XYZ file of C-alpha atoms in Angstrom:
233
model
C -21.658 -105.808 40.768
C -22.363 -102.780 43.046
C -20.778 -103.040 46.489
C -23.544 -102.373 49.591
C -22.669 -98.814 50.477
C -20.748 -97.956 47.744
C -21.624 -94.223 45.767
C -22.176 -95.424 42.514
C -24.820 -92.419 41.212
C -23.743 -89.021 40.878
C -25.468 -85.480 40.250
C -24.544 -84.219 36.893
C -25.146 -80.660 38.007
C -22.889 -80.688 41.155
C -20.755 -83.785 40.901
C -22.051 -85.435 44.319
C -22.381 -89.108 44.554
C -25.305 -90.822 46.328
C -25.714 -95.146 47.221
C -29.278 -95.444 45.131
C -30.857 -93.725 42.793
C -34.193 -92.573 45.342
C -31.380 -90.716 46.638
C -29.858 -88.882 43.862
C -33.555 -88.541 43.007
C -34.501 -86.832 46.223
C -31.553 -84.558 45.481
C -31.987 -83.489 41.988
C -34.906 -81.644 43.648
C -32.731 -79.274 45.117
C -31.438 -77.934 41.917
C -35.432 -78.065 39.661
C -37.020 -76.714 42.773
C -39.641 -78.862 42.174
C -42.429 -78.824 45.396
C -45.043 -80.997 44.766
C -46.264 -81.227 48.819
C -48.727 -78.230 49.427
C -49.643 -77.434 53.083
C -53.527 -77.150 52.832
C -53.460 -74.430 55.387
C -50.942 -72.235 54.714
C -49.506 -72.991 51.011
C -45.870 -73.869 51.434
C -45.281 -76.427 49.427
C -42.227 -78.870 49.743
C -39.963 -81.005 47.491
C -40.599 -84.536 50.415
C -43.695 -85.540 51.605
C -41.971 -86.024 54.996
C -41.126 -82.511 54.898
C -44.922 -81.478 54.462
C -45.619 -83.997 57.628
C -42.890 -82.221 59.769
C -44.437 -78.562 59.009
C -47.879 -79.711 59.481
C -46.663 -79.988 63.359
C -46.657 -76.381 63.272
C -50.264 -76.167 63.052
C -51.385 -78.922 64.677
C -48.914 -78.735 67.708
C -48.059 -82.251 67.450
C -44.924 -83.317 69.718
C -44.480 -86.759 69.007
C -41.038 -87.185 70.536
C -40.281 -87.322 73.806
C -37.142 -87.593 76.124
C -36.570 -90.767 78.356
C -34.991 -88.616 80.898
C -36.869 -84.962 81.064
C -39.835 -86.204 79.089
C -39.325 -82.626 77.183
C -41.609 -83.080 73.709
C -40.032 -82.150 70.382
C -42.055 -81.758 67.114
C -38.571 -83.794 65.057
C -36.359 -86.596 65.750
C -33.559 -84.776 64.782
C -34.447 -82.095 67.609
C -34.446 -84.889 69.956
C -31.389 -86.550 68.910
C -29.906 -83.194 69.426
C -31.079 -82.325 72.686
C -30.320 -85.999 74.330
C -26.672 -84.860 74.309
C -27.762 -82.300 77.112
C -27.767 -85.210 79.078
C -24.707 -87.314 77.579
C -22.775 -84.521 77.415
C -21.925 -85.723 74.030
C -19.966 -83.572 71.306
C -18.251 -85.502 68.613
C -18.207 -83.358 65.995
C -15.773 -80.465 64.890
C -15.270 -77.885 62.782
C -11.924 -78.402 61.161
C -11.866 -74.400 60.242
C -11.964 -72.764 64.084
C -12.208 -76.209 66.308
C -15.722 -75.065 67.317
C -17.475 -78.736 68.541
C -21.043 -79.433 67.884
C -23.419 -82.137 68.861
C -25.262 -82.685 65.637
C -23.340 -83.308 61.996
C -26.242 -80.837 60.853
C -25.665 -78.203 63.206
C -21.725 -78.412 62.105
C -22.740 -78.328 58.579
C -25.120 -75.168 58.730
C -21.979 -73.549 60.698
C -19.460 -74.044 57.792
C -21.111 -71.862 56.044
C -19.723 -69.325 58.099
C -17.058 -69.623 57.126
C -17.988 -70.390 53.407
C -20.753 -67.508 52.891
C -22.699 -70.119 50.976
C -26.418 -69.138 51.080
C -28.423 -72.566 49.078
C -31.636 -71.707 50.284
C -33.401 -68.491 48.214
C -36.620 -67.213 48.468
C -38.476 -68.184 45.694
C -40.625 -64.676 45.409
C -38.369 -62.103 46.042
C -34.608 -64.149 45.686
C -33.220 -63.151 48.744
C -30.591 -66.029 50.480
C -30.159 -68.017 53.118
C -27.523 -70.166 54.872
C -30.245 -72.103 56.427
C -33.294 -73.677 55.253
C -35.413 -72.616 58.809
C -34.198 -69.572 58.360
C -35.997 -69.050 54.906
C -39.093 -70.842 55.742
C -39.436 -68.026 58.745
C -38.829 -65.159 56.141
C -41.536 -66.650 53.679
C -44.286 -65.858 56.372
C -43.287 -62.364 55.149
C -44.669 -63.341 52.095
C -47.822 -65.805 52.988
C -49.091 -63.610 56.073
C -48.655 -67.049 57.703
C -48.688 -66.454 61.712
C -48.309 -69.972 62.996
C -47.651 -69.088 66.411
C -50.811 -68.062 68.709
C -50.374 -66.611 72.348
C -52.908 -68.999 74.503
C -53.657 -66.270 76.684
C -55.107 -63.464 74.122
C -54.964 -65.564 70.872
C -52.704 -62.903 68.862
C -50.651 -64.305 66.556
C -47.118 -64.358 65.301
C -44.495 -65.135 62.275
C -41.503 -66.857 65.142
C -42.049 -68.432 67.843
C -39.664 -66.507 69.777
C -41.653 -63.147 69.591
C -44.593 -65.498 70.802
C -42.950 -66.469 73.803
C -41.450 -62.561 73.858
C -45.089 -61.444 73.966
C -45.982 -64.035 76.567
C -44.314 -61.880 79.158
C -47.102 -58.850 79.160
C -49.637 -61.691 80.529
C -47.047 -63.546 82.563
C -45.267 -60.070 84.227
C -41.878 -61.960 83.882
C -38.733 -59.552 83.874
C -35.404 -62.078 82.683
C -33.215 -59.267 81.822
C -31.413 -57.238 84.997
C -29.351 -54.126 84.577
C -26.174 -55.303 86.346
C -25.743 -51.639 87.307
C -29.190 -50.961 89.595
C -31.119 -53.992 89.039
C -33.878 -52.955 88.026
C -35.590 -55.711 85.484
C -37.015 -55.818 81.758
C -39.571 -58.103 80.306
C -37.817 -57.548 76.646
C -33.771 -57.633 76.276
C -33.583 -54.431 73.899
C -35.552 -52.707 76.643
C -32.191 -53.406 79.222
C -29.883 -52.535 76.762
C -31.520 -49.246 75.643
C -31.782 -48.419 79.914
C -28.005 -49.571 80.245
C -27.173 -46.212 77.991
C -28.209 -44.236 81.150
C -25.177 -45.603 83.193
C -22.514 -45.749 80.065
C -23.652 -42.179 78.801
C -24.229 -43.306 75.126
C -25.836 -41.233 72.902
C -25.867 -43.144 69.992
C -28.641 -40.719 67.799
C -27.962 -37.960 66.344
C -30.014 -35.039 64.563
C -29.007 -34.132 61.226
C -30.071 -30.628 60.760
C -27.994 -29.554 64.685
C -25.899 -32.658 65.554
C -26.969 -33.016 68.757
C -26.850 -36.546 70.312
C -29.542 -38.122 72.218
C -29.945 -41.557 74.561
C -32.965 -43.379 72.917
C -34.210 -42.502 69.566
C -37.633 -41.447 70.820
C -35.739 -38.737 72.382
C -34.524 -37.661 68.817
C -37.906 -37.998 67.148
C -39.585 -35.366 69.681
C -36.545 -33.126 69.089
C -36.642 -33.018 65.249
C -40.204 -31.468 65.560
C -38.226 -28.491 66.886
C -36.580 -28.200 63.128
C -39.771 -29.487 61.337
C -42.328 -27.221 63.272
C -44.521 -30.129 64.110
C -46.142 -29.457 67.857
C -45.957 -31.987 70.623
C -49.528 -32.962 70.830
């Protein structure tokens, strides 16, 4: 008689267990690769149907979870779970390797791999690995052309969301990054770092035919049409 809760069906190809056969089923997938969910507007196809609902969000915009206490939307539950410990201040769960704490037993399992190196996730057209399933999904838009993410203010489009919201600040005129040096501000992060090299003095490019070093590699490029001939136009 099998005990509610007990692990009674195991993966032959990896030795894990698993309480019911949908389960072990929904796991096997893992290992065939078999996708038989196709997203109608961009391709992707998925091994779960639920999987094909979550994406679709992408496209659609759909936020269908909300906070109790910020009323911040979030396009999964899990994202929601996660963020409500913002407000609990919850953290239960650790890494046994370097202590590190997380709020999420998914967010601690994606950081073992760290310290592991294991890469499951590979990019089924040109086998390149990732530690994180997100994280291939984003480089596949390499592949597909798929720009999910459109700018509301001049509808141009983009692979992550972050170089969306990046972009966001030519039409908004928002400067986050300060140079703690003269203040002066910068709508992109690289653009502060690159301006901090005028207070440290680096000079971290250097031409290959004379050696000398210059501050931003613009600098270089004009220079090497000194050695190559090429005229400043």
């Amino acid at each position: 008689m099998e005990l509610a809760g007990e692990k009674s069906f195991k993966c032959e190809v990896c030795d894990k267990w698993f309480t019911n056969k949908r389960n072990l089923k929904r796991h096997i997938k893992i290992h065939t690769g078999d996708k038989c969910f196709k997203c109608e507007v961009c391709g992707n196809m998925f091994r779960e149907k639920w999987h094909l609902i979550e994406h679709m969000r992408i496209h659609t915009g759909e936020k269908p979870f909300r906070c109790e206490v910020c009323e911040k939307m979030f396009t999964k539950s899990g994202n929601l779970k996660g963020h409500m410990t913002i407000h609990t201040g919850e953290i239960p769960f650790k890494c046994e390797i370097c202590k590190k704490m997380f709020s999420q037993s998914t967010t601690l399992n994606m950081h073992l791999m760290t310290h592991t190196g294991e890469k499951p996730y590979k990019c089924e057209l040109c086998d390149k690995r990732f530690s994180r399933c997100g994280h291939r999904n984003r480089h596949m838009r390499i592949h597909t052309g798929e720009k999910p993410y459109k700018c509301e203010v001049c509808d141009k489009r983009f692979i992550q969301s972050e170089y969306r919201n990046s972009h966001m600040r030519i039409h908004t005129g928002e400067k986050p990054f300060k140079c703690e040096v003269c203040d002066k501000r910068f709508s992109q992060n690289d653009s502060r770092n690159s301006h901090m090299r005028i207070h440290t003095g680096e000079k971290p490019f250097k031409c290959e035919v004379c050696e000398k070093m210059f501050t931003f590699s613009g600098s270089l490029i004009r220079h090497m049409k000194i050695h190559t001939g090429e005229k400043n136009i």
